[in-house]
């Protein structure tokens, strides 16, 4: 930490005495009482406003900067040093620079230590030596100083930017603020990366700040597209806004020029400092070796093929530049791999050797909690259960949800807060289609989706790749080239939408970095095929759709969206297909001793499992073996198959719908789905979340069922669909509830209990009253009849 120095004057009286003596010495033709002085003043620096505290600066510079007036007329900038302190060139240079920046401009600069005095003409920089120092001579000087040449003004800016941290740090920060303002829009302006009041604190920012303060010269911030990398730079700006040791200059990489030219352009436009690329480099070089605070150049969003930026980074991070200029750059992780390796890809490039890499991805638990707190400040509350949602860990999803809430009429009532659903579900596809309007990108994403669906059917792939592709959107390079020209494939890699890896099975694979976009296109592709298949055999089509969903990530959402797209986009959705899905419940399977299986676990990879006698399982991974003991009292281990039929229906039931058969619209089908699927005796939730999200869902293991604990909130799509259905609080909901109670299904009653609790605290009195009444008179008494409820 810097040590705070004392001012040069022990007391205010000492300062005033030295100032009075200096005024008598410098301006003998003026009465000291007629001269007003300011130790705090400001001037415009292009679009920036720079504030100077002359006495405060004396701690660091050894002199006080004072602005003098005689009546309404600016008189001089006074650089006042204590007696015995020698006058230096830096004193006169700073005084001239201040004077040339002020409007109206004082005609004189006075530099004195009480005994020595230098009076300089502001417009020439030369010493003022009239035949007699009088009011007439001073008036003549004012007339001569009326027109200051542009070169002198440019030199004034150069001096202040190179020698005075108070000036250049304010100028840089205000230039950054102006650049950020151009990139800031309202919640629904998705093409602008920043929104006022929505900046989620990220741990990656803290790491980046730590590395900067450890004197690291170059930091790469990398992550998938839309993971919040730009916002990290904004947070970096915010956290260093008042720092004494760092000032951040924000630049967009996609300006079409290199970094040095972008800096020159920014300083010229924002600060009216007309400098060239070479002059910007010279300024940075000088600043990098000047003791004091550090300049952090924050470069947002470098794209592919930017050799100019690579060359400038190699220059700025080389040994030629000192440690007072540092660089932070964001880019998609697929490009980071290219940047840190040389052309042979066998060793690190110069950038790779000099850089520290910081990863940004989905929000972790702490970051999610901070995001929820920020939304709550905007009267948007994430419902209980949202902490377990993988999709709500995407900052762009949270912003998109908020953008749809804010325009609603009820939100305009400041006494109400909006609830954010705890599961995104089908809204994920809706958000994605609204977010990605680039038709060329959608075309390429559709081809990628074709490759994904093709690979999902190929059971000749290595088992580790098959399992991993169920949890992570991937496609083999060779498969992608069957659907996508190589040029398009490389374009997607360069734009960060695909990331090439060599899978541990030896296959060349590309990981899809925006899975929501590919899921959206996959749903539409399945819808087209679904329509033609269902005309021939509804039952076989239901099995085909469920299997497709089981083989890909987000498969339950994709399957449900395919049914909706089939109805809305591609012609029809036969009742027989819905019936076939309803009559295909999950199947219970007994895992006999000796049964072998394999599964993929995020972070651990493929794990082989062998079921053994006595309720134990032998796990093998990476050459290590572990034996885990389950329930020794139940030697029969159970698994469930064909889960995706009900998972698909869980999402589909969130939309009220009926089937048009032969020109006649039949009864609504979502209530029937809610009844059947809601009574399912197992937890209906896709197993896609990594275990660290939300810390794990609480469940109750009952003799004939496994149900979600009420404390976990709404974590099953079917429960969320029940929540929406019951929120209507209408005659249909009441009649349906009577039938549900008669069914006497503990899993259904448990889900009803959770769903209705979601409405109890609602500000909507009708819904809240309805929920409380149903809970008290129907659901709780029905649950109390079961022994496990007590």
GROMACS .gro file of C-alpha atoms in nm, residues 8 33-34 39 66-67 83 102 160 209 242 271-272 278 293 295 308 322 409 571 614 653 669 679 713 716:
model
   26
    8UNK     CA    1   0.447   2.062   0.226
   33UNK     CA    2  -0.620   4.155  -0.173
   34UNK     CA    3  -0.745   4.192  -0.533
   39UNK     CA    4  -0.647   2.533  -0.512
   66UNK     CA    5  -0.306   2.726  -0.777
   67UNK     CA    6  -0.533   2.913  -1.019
   83UNK     CA    7   1.132   2.813   0.031
  102UNK     CA    8  -0.815   2.613  -1.905
  160UNK     CA    9  -0.023   1.625  -1.845
  209UNK     CA   10  -0.741  -0.789  -1.010
  242UNK     CA   11  -1.124   0.512  -0.716
  271UNK     CA   12  -0.997   1.365  -2.506
  272UNK     CA   13  -0.937   1.586  -2.813
  278UNK     CA   14   0.330   0.598  -3.314
  293UNK     CA   15   0.005   0.408  -1.092
  295UNK     CA   16  -0.246   0.178  -1.686
  308UNK     CA   17  -0.252  -0.671  -3.602
  322UNK     CA   18   0.797  -0.138  -1.835
  409UNK     CA   19  -4.826  -0.396  -1.702
  571UNK     CA   20  -4.868  -2.912  -4.001
  614UNK     CA   21  -2.537  -5.721  -0.071
  653UNK     CA   22  -4.782  -2.965  -2.016
  669UNK     CA   23  -5.483  -3.227  -2.314
  679UNK     CA   24  -4.837  -3.928  -1.028
  713UNK     CA   25  -3.867  -2.606  -0.414
  716UNK     CA   26  -3.910  -3.087  -1.163
   0.00000   0.00000   0.00000
